[in-house]
mmCIF file of C-alpha atoms in Angstrom:
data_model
loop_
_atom_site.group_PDB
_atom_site.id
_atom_site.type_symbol
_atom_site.label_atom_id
_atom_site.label_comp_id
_atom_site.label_asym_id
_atom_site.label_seq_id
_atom_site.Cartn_x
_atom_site.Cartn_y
_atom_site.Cartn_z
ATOM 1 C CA UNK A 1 18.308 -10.813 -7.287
ATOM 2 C CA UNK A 2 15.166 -13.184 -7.956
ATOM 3 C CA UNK A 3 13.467 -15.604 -5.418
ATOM 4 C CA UNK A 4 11.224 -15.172 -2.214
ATOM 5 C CA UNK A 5 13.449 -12.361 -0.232
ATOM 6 C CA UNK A 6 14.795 -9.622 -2.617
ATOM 7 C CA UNK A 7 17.306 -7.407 -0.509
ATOM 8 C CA UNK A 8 17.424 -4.114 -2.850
ATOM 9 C CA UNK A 9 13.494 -4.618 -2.649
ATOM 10 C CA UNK A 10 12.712 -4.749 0.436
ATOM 11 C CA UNK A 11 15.789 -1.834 1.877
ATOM 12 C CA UNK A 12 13.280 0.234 -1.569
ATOM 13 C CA UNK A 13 10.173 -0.503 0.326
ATOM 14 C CA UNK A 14 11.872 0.413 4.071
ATOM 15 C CA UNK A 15 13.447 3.420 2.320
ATOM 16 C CA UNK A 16 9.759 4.381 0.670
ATOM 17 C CA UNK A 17 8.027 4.034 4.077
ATOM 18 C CA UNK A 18 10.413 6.094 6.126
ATOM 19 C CA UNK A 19 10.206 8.966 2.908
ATOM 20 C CA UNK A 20 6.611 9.015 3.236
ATOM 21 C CA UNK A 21 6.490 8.909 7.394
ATOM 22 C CA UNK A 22 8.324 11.884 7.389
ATOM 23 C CA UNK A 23 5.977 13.670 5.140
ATOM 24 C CA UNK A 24 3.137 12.912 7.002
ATOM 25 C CA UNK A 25 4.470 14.437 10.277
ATOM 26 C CA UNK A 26 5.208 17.388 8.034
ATOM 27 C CA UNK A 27 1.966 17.615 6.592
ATOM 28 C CA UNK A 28 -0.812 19.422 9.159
ATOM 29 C CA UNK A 29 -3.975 16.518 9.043
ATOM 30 C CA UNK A 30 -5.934 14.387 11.123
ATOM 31 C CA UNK A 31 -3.960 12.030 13.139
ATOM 32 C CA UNK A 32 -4.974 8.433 12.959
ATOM 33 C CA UNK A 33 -5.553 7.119 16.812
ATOM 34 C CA UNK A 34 -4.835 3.955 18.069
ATOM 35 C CA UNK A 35 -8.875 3.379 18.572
ATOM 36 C CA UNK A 36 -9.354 3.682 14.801
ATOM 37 C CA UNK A 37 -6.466 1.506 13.950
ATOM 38 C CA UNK A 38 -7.898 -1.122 17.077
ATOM 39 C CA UNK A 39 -11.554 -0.813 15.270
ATOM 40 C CA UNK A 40 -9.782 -1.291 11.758
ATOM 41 C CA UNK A 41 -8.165 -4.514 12.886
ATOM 42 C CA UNK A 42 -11.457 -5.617 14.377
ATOM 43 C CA UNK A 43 -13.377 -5.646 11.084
ATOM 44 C CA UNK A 44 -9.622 -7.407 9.287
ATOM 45 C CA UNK A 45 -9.791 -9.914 12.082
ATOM 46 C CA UNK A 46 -13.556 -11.746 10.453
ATOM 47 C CA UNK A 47 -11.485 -12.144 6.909
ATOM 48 C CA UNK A 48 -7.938 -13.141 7.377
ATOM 49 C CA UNK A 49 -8.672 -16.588 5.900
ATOM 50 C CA UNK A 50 -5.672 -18.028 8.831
ATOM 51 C CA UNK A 51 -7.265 -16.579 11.436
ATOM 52 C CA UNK A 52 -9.974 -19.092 11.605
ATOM 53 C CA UNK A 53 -8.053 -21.566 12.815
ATOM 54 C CA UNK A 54 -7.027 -19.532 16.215
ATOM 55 C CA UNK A 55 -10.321 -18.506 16.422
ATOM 56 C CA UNK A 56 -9.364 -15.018 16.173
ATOM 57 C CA UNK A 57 -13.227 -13.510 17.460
ATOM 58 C CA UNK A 58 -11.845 -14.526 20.786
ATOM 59 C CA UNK A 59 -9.069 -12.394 22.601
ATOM 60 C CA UNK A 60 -6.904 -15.032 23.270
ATOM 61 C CA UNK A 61 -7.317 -16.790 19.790
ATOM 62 C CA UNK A 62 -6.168 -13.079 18.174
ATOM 63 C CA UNK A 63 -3.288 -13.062 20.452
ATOM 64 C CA UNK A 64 -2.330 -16.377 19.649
ATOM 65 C CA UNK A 65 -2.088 -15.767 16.186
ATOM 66 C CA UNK A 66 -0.374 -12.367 16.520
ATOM 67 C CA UNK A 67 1.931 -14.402 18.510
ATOM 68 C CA UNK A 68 2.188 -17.037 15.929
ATOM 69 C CA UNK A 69 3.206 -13.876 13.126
ATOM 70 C CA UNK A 70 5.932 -12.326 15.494
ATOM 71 C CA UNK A 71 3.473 -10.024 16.718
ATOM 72 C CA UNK A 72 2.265 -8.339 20.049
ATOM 73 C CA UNK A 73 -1.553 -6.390 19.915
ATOM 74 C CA UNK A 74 0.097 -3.110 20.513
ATOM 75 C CA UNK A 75 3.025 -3.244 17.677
ATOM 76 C CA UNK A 76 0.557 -4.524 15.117
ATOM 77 C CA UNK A 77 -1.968 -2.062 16.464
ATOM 78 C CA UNK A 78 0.998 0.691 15.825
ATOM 79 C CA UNK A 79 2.221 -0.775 12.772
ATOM 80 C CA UNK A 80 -1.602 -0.464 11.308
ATOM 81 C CA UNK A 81 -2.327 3.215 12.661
ATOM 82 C CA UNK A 82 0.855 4.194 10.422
ATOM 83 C CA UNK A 83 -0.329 2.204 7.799
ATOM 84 C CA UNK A 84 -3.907 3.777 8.069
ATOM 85 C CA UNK A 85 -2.049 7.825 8.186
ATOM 86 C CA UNK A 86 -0.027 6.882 5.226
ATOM 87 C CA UNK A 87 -2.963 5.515 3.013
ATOM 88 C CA UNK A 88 -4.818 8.830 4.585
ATOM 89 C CA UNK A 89 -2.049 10.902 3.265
ATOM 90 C CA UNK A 90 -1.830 9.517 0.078
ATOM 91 C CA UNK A 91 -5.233 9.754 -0.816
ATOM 92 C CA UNK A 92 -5.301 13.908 0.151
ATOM 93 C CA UNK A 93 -1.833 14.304 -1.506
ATOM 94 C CA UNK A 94 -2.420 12.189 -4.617
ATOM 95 C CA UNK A 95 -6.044 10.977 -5.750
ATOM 96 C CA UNK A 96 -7.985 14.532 -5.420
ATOM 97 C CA UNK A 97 -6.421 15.959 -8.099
ATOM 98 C CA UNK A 98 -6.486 12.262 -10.816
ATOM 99 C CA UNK A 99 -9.963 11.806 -12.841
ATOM 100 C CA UNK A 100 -10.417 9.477 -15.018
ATOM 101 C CA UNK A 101 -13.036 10.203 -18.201
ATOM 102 C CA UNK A 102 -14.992 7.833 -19.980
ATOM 103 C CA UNK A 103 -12.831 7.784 -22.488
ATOM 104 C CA UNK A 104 -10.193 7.175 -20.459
ATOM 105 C CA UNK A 105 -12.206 3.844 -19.435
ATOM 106 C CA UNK A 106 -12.933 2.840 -23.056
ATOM 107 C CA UNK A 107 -9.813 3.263 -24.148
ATOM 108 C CA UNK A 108 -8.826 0.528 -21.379
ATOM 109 C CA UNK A 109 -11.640 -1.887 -21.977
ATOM 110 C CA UNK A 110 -11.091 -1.984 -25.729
ATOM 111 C CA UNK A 111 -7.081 -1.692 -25.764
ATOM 112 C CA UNK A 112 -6.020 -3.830 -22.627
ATOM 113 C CA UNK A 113 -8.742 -6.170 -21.233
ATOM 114 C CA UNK A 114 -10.491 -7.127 -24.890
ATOM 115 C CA UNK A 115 -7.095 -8.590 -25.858
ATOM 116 C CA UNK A 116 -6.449 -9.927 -22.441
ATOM 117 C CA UNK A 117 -10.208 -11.579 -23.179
ATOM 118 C CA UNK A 118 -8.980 -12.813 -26.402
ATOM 119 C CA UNK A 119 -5.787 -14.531 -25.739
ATOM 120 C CA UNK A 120 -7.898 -16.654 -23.094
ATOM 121 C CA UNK A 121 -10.685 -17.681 -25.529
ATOM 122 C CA UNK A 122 -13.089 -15.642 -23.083
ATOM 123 C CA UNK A 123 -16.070 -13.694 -23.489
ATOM 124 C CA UNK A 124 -15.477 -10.256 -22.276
ATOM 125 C CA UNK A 125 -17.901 -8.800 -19.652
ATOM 126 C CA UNK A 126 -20.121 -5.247 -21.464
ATOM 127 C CA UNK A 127 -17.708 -2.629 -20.800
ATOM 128 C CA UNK A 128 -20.931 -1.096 -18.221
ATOM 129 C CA UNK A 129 -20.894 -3.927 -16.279
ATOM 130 C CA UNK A 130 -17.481 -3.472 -15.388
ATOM 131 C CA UNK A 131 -16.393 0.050 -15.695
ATOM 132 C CA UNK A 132 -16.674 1.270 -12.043
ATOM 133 C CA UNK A 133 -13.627 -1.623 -11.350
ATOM 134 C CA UNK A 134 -11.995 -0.216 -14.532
ATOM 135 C CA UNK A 135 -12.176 3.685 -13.355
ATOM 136 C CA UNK A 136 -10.742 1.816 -9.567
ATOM 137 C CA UNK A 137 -7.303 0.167 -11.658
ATOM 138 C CA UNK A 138 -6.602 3.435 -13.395
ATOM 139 C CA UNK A 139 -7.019 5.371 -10.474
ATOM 140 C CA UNK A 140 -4.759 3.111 -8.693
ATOM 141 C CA UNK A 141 -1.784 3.401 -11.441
ATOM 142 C CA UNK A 142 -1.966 7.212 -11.567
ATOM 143 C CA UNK A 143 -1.841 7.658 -8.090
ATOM 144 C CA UNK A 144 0.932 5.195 -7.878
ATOM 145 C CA UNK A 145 3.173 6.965 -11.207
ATOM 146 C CA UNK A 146 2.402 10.280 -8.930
ATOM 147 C CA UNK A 147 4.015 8.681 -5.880
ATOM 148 C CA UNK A 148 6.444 7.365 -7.317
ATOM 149 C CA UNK A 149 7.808 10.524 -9.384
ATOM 150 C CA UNK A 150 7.068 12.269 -6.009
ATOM 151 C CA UNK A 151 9.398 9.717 -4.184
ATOM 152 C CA UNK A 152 11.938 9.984 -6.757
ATOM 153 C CA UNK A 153 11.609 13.828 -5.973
ATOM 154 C CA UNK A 154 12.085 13.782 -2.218
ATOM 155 C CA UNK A 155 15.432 11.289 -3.100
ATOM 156 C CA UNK A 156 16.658 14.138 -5.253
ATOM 157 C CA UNK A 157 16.199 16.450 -2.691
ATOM 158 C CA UNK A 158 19.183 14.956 -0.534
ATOM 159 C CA UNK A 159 16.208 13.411 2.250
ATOM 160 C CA UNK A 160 17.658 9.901 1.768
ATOM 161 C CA UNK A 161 21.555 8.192 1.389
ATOM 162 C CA UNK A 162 21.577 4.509 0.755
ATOM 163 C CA UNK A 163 25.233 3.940 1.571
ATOM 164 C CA UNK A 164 26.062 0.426 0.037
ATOM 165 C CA UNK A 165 28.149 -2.160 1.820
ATOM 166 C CA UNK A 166 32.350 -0.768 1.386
ATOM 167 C CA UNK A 167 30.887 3.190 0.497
ATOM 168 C CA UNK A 168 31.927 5.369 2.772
ATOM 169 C CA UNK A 169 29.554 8.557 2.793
ATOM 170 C CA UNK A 170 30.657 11.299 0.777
ATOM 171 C CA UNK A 171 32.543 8.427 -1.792
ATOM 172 C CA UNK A 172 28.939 7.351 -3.568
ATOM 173 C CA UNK A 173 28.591 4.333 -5.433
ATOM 174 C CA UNK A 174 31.432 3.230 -7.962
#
């Protein structure tokens, strides 16, 4: 299904979450506390571009857009500290072990953005100019092909059952 709300999306994305939330209470790390997440969402407070019509410096501007969002302070504050331990975990997990060579960045700038360049009737930035953002977006899609085969993995494993409406467990899907 297509449009604003996609169903089997956003049970994947719920589904994802939980997968990874119980890995990170598996794995032994640093535990996120709620006075980093409170000091993250201070610094996210100056740029969400909404919140300067509530006047979100001020504590009761903040609240009223949390309020406005379906929000309180403490389950946004919760909602972020997860956020912040599952980015955490990630990262350790997933990016230590991804590099990226120069060639790996070439092979980018003259195979995907030069054409991309071309079809717009652009000039293309010099390749050193822009290949610290280049080494970030391949970075980003290896660690995100690792979590995703690693997802996949956990599913195998029997951690999750999606039982679809009419499926009684045990039947699986017809």
């Amino acid at each position: 299904a297509s449009g604003p709300y996609n169903r089997e999306a956003a049970i994947e994305r719920l589904i994802n979450r939980d997968l990874i939330l119980q890995q990170v209470e598996l794995q032994p790390g640093d535990v996120i506390t709620v006075q980093a997440a409170r000091k993250d969402l201070e610094a996210l407070r100056k740029s969400i571009p909404a919140c300067e019509r509530y006047h979100c410096e001020t504590e009761e501007g903040w609240h009223q857009f949390l309020a406005t969002e379906g929000f309180t302070d403490e389950r946004l504050t919760e909602l972020w500290r997860q956020r912040m331990e599952v980015l955490a975990f990630i990262e350790l997990r997933f990016r230590m072990g991804v590099r990226v060579t120069s060639a790996d960045i070439h092979a980018y700038y003259t195979k995907t953005l030069l054409p991309e360049y071309a079809a717009q009737h652009a000039k293309a930035p010099p390749e050193s100019a822009i290949a610290s953002r280049i080494q970030e977006v391949l970075l980003q899609q290896r660690v995100s092909k690792l979590l995703d085969d690693w997802l996949d993995s956990l599913r195998a494993e029997g951690n999750v059952v999606v039982l679809h409406p009419g499926v009684r467990a045990g039947e699986g899907a017809r």
